[in-house]
Short mmCIF file of C-alpha atoms in Angstrom, two decimals:
data_model
loop_
_atom_site.label_atom_id
_atom_site.label_comp_id
_atom_site.label_asym_id
_atom_site.label_seq_id
_atom_site.Cartn_x
_atom_site.Cartn_y
_atom_site.Cartn_z
CA MET A 6 73.73 -56.92 22.71
CA ALA A 7 71.83 -55.21 25.53
CA ILE A 8 69.61 -53.39 23.03
CA LEU A 9 68.99 -56.54 20.98
CA LEU A 10 67.91 -58.46 24.06
CA SER A 11 65.69 -55.57 25.13
CA LEU A 12 63.87 -55.95 21.79
CA ILE A 13 63.02 -59.52 22.80
CA SER A 14 61.73 -58.11 26.09
CA MET A 15 59.57 -55.70 24.08
CA CYS A 16 58.01 -58.62 22.20
CA ALA A 17 57.34 -60.49 25.46
CA THR A 18 55.55 -57.43 26.85
CA LEU A 19 53.36 -57.10 23.75
CA ILE A 20 52.44 -60.79 23.83
CA GLY A 21 51.40 -60.58 27.48
CA GLY A 22 49.24 -57.50 26.87
CA LEU A 23 47.58 -58.88 23.75
CA ILE A 24 46.68 -62.09 25.57
CA ALA A 25 45.05 -60.00 28.30
CA ALA A 26 43.17 -58.02 25.64
CA ARG A 27 41.71 -61.16 24.02
CA ILE A 28 40.52 -63.00 27.11
CA GLY A 29 37.15 -61.24 26.85
CA ASP A 30 34.34 -62.47 29.09
CA ARG A 31 36.58 -64.44 31.45
CA LYS A 32 37.37 -61.23 33.29
CA ARG A 33 37.33 -62.68 36.80
CA LEU A 34 39.89 -65.29 35.81
CA VAL A 35 42.07 -62.59 34.25
CA LEU A 36 41.85 -60.46 37.37
CA GLY A 37 42.66 -63.42 39.61
CA LEU A 38 45.69 -64.27 37.52
CA ALA A 39 46.78 -60.62 37.39
CA ALA A 40 46.55 -60.32 41.18
CA GLY A 41 48.58 -63.48 41.65
CA VAL A 42 51.24 -62.31 39.23
CA MET A 43 51.43 -58.92 40.95
CA LEU A 44 51.76 -60.53 44.39
CA GLY A 45 54.45 -62.80 43.01
CA VAL A 46 56.31 -59.87 41.46
CA VAL A 47 56.23 -58.04 44.79
CA ALA A 48 57.37 -61.01 46.88
CA PHE A 49 59.86 -62.70 44.55
CA ASP A 50 61.15 -59.85 42.40
CA LEU A 51 60.68 -56.27 43.58
CA MET A 52 61.30 -56.64 47.32
CA PRO A 53 64.38 -58.92 47.10
CA GLU A 54 65.91 -56.68 44.44
CA SER A 55 65.15 -53.51 46.40
CA LEU A 56 66.71 -54.92 49.59
CA GLU A 57 69.77 -56.03 47.66
CA ALA A 58 70.18 -52.67 45.95
CA ASP A 59 69.63 -50.54 49.05
CA ASP A 60 70.82 -51.90 52.41
CA ARG A 61 70.38 -48.68 54.38
CA ILE A 62 68.59 -48.87 57.73
CA VAL A 63 66.43 -46.10 59.20
CA LEU A 64 64.83 -46.47 62.65
CA GLY A 65 65.86 -50.11 62.58
CA VAL A 66 63.92 -50.80 59.35
CA PRO A 67 65.38 -51.30 55.84
CA VAL A 68 64.74 -48.22 53.69
CA PRO A 69 63.03 -50.21 50.85
CA LEU A 70 60.46 -51.52 53.34
CA LEU A 71 59.70 -47.99 54.48
CA ALA A 72 59.35 -47.01 50.83
CA ALA A 73 56.92 -49.90 50.32
CA VAL A 74 54.69 -48.58 53.11
CA VAL A 75 54.77 -45.13 51.51
CA GLY A 76 53.84 -46.65 48.15
CA PHE A 77 50.97 -48.61 49.73
CA PHE A 78 49.51 -45.52 51.39
CA THR A 79 50.05 -43.37 48.30
CA VAL A 80 47.43 -45.23 46.29
CA HIS A 81 45.21 -45.71 49.37
CA ILE A 82 45.16 -41.96 50.04
CA ILE A 83 44.53 -41.22 46.36
CA GLU A 84 41.49 -43.50 46.35
CA ARG A 85 40.10 -42.22 49.64
CA SER A 86 40.67 -38.56 48.89
CA MET A 87 38.91 -38.88 45.54
CA ALA A 88 36.07 -40.91 47.08
CA LEU A 89 36.65 -43.64 44.54
CA HIS A 90 36.66 -46.79 46.54
CA THR A 91 33.82 -48.34 48.48
CA GLY A 92 33.98 -51.50 50.55
CA TYR A 93 33.42 -55.11 49.60
CA GLU A 94 31.86 -56.10 52.88
CA ASP A 95 28.43 -57.00 51.49
CA GLU A 96 29.14 -60.52 50.29
CA TYR A 97 31.63 -59.39 47.67
CA VAL A 98 29.05 -57.50 45.65
CA ALA A 99 30.58 -55.60 42.76
CA HIS A 100 31.86 -52.29 44.06
CA ARG A 101 30.92 -48.92 42.69
CA HIS A 102 32.97 -45.81 42.21
CA GLY A 103 31.41 -42.41 42.46
CA HIS A 104 33.75 -40.53 40.15
CA ASP A 105 35.87 -41.02 37.08
CA PHE A 106 38.90 -42.96 38.26
CA SER A 107 40.53 -43.71 34.92
CA SER A 108 43.50 -41.58 35.96
CA LEU A 109 44.32 -44.13 38.66
CA GLY A 110 44.61 -46.84 36.02
CA LEU A 111 46.90 -44.62 33.97
CA LEU A 112 48.98 -43.90 37.07
CA ALA A 113 49.35 -47.61 37.79
CA ALA A 114 50.25 -48.37 34.17
CA SER A 115 52.75 -45.51 34.20
CA GLY A 116 54.42 -47.12 37.19
CA LEU A 117 54.74 -50.35 35.25
CA ILE A 118 56.19 -48.44 32.30
CA PHE A 119 58.76 -46.83 34.60
CA HIS A 120 59.52 -50.26 36.04
CA SER A 121 60.04 -51.62 32.51
CA THR A 122 62.43 -48.75 31.81
CA LEU A 123 64.41 -49.79 34.86
CA ASP A 124 64.38 -53.34 33.49
CA GLY A 125 66.10 -52.07 30.38
CA LEU A 126 68.53 -50.07 32.49
CA SER A 127 69.34 -53.26 34.38
CA ILE A 128 70.18 -55.04 31.13
CA GLY A 129 72.48 -52.21 30.09
CA PHE A 130 74.20 -52.06 33.48
CA GLY A 131 74.53 -55.84 33.51
CA PHE A 132 76.43 -55.84 30.26
CA GLN A 133 78.66 -53.09 31.61
CA ALA A 134 79.59 -55.53 34.39
CA GLY A 135 80.12 -58.43 31.97
CA ALA A 136 78.48 -60.49 29.25
CA ALA A 137 77.43 -63.30 31.61
CA VAL A 138 75.83 -60.90 34.08
CA GLY A 139 74.05 -59.03 31.29
CA ALA A 140 72.67 -62.25 29.79
CA ALA A 141 71.38 -63.45 33.17
CA VAL A 142 69.65 -60.14 33.81
CA ALA A 143 68.15 -60.15 30.31
CA ILE A 144 66.66 -63.63 30.81
CA ALA A 145 64.97 -62.51 34.03
CA VAL A 146 63.64 -59.32 32.41
CA ILE A 147 62.27 -61.15 29.35
CA CYS A 148 60.46 -63.66 31.57
CA HIS A 149 58.67 -61.17 33.77
CA ASP A 150 58.04 -58.52 31.11
CA PHE A 151 55.35 -60.86 29.80
CA ALA A 152 53.59 -60.34 33.12
CA ASP A 153 54.26 -56.59 32.95
CA GLY A 154 52.50 -56.40 29.59
CA PHE A 155 49.59 -58.43 30.91
CA ASN A 156 49.23 -56.18 33.94
CA THR A 157 49.67 -52.93 32.02
CA PHE A 158 46.70 -53.61 29.78
CA THR A 159 44.60 -55.13 32.60
CA LEU A 160 45.19 -52.27 35.05
CA THR A 161 44.54 -49.56 32.47
CA THR A 162 41.22 -51.02 31.33
CA LEU A 163 40.16 -52.20 34.80
CA TYR A 164 40.00 -48.60 36.00
CA GLY A 165 37.63 -47.44 33.28
CA ASN A 166 39.93 -46.61 30.39
CA ALA A 167 38.98 -47.58 26.85
CA ARG A 168 40.62 -50.53 25.14
CA ARG A 169 42.45 -48.15 22.79
CA ARG A 170 44.06 -46.35 25.72
CA GLY A 171 45.07 -49.70 27.19
CA LEU A 172 46.79 -50.64 23.94
CA ILE A 173 48.61 -47.29 23.89
CA MET A 174 49.91 -47.86 27.41
CA LEU A 175 50.88 -51.40 26.40
CA GLY A 176 52.87 -50.03 23.47
CA LEU A 177 54.68 -47.58 25.74
CA ASP A 178 55.42 -50.37 28.21
CA ALA A 179 56.84 -52.49 25.38
CA ILE A 180 59.15 -49.70 24.19
CA ALA A 181 60.30 -48.82 27.70
CA PRO A 182 62.91 -51.62 28.13
CA VAL A 183 64.54 -50.65 24.84
CA VAL A 184 64.79 -47.03 25.97
CA GLY A 185 66.16 -48.16 29.30
CA ALA A 186 68.76 -50.41 27.66
CA VAL A 187 70.00 -47.54 25.53
CA ILE A 188 70.27 -45.25 28.56
CA GLY A 189 71.88 -48.04 30.58
CA THR A 190 74.82 -48.15 28.20
CA LEU A 191 75.52 -44.44 28.69
CA VAL A 192 74.83 -43.40 32.31
CA GLN A 193 75.18 -44.69 35.84
CA VAL A 194 72.30 -44.67 38.37
CA PRO A 195 73.01 -45.00 42.12
CA THR A 196 71.90 -48.42 43.28
CA GLU A 197 70.28 -46.91 46.37
CA LEU A 198 67.91 -44.90 44.19
CA VAL A 199 66.90 -48.00 42.26
CA GLY A 200 66.28 -49.90 45.49
CA LEU A 201 64.19 -47.07 46.90
CA TYR A 202 62.01 -46.99 43.80
CA LEU A 203 61.53 -50.75 43.68
CA GLY A 204 60.42 -50.79 47.32
CA TYR A 205 57.98 -47.93 46.71
CA PHE A 206 56.48 -49.59 43.66
CA ALA A 207 56.18 -52.90 45.51
CA GLY A 208 53.90 -51.23 48.06
CA PHE A 209 51.93 -49.59 45.25
CA LEU A 210 51.32 -52.94 43.53
CA LEU A 211 50.55 -54.67 46.82
CA TYR A 212 47.67 -52.30 47.49
CA LEU A 213 46.21 -52.61 44.00
CA ALA A 214 46.40 -56.41 44.11
CA THR A 215 44.88 -56.89 47.55
CA ALA A 216 42.46 -53.96 47.93
CA ASP A 217 41.15 -53.63 44.38
CA ILE A 218 41.88 -56.46 41.99
CA LEU A 219 41.35 -59.49 44.25
CA PRO A 220 37.98 -58.25 45.58
CA GLU A 221 36.90 -57.51 42.00
CA ALA A 222 37.95 -61.00 40.90
CA HIS A 223 35.86 -62.57 43.67
CA ALA A 224 32.83 -60.27 43.29
CA GLY A 225 29.49 -61.90 42.53
CA LYS A 226 28.85 -65.63 42.66
CA PRO A 227 31.56 -67.55 44.56
CA ALA A 228 33.79 -69.60 42.27
CA ARG A 229 37.04 -71.52 42.54
CA GLY A 230 38.38 -70.35 39.19
CA PRO A 231 39.68 -66.92 40.30
CA LEU A 232 41.34 -68.43 43.37
CA VAL A 233 43.05 -71.10 41.27
CA CYS A 234 44.20 -68.41 38.84
CA THR A 235 45.58 -66.29 41.69
CA LEU A 236 47.58 -69.22 43.02
CA ALA A 237 48.74 -70.00 39.49
CA GLY A 238 49.95 -66.41 39.05
CA VAL A 239 51.94 -66.56 42.30
CA LEU A 240 53.48 -69.93 41.38
CA LEU A 241 54.30 -68.66 37.90
CA MET A 242 56.30 -65.76 39.30
CA LEU A 243 58.00 -68.08 41.80
CA PHE A 244 59.07 -70.25 38.85
CA VAL A 245 60.31 -67.19 36.96
CA ALA A 246 62.26 -66.04 40.02
CA ALA A 247 63.82 -69.48 40.37
CA LEU A 248 64.86 -69.46 36.72
CA SER A 249 66.36 -65.99 36.98
CA HIS A 250 68.59 -67.15 39.84
#
């Protein structure tokens, strides 16, 4: 049952990515929506799950929050050390990058693929705990894997990768929950390790959404559309989180 439900999750991922691929010229709206979805995933999905999975405290701070800070600065240091990112201070003019930064898009998409694998693991572990738990987890995974597919294609192509490479990463992201579900029926993963990863990836996504994607969505002529799409993305993930609980 876990594997069958993960196949539905695979379809949801593909649908989300293909929609992102066909939006075309409405790039700023896509980016605004993607940023909102990513912020929603961080606030309503990744951080609550990470804090629930790992309740350890270090220096008075929950370990997943420390991991989120590390994740945030990981991508920040990568950008600065490679001289990729320039500011948006000049009236949101479109930013320029001095070097090839396609690897950053692949890195971000790889993180989403790993996250999708953990989604599949969660389905498998849920069914180990009981059919009702497994079904509830599967519903949550299927709902937000649509957003994962959307973001996988958008992030890969946003950072200079060709459409073909974006579709390849989308395909890998779609297969990942199935692989995770198979593994989740066979092995046990310490919950603390899962929580640590989710916190780290939350910080990673938070940086990409706020420092890269949102400024890109609002570059050029001011418009309300990207802002509305960002809010819509956040509200969508709030709705998904409410359904999953």
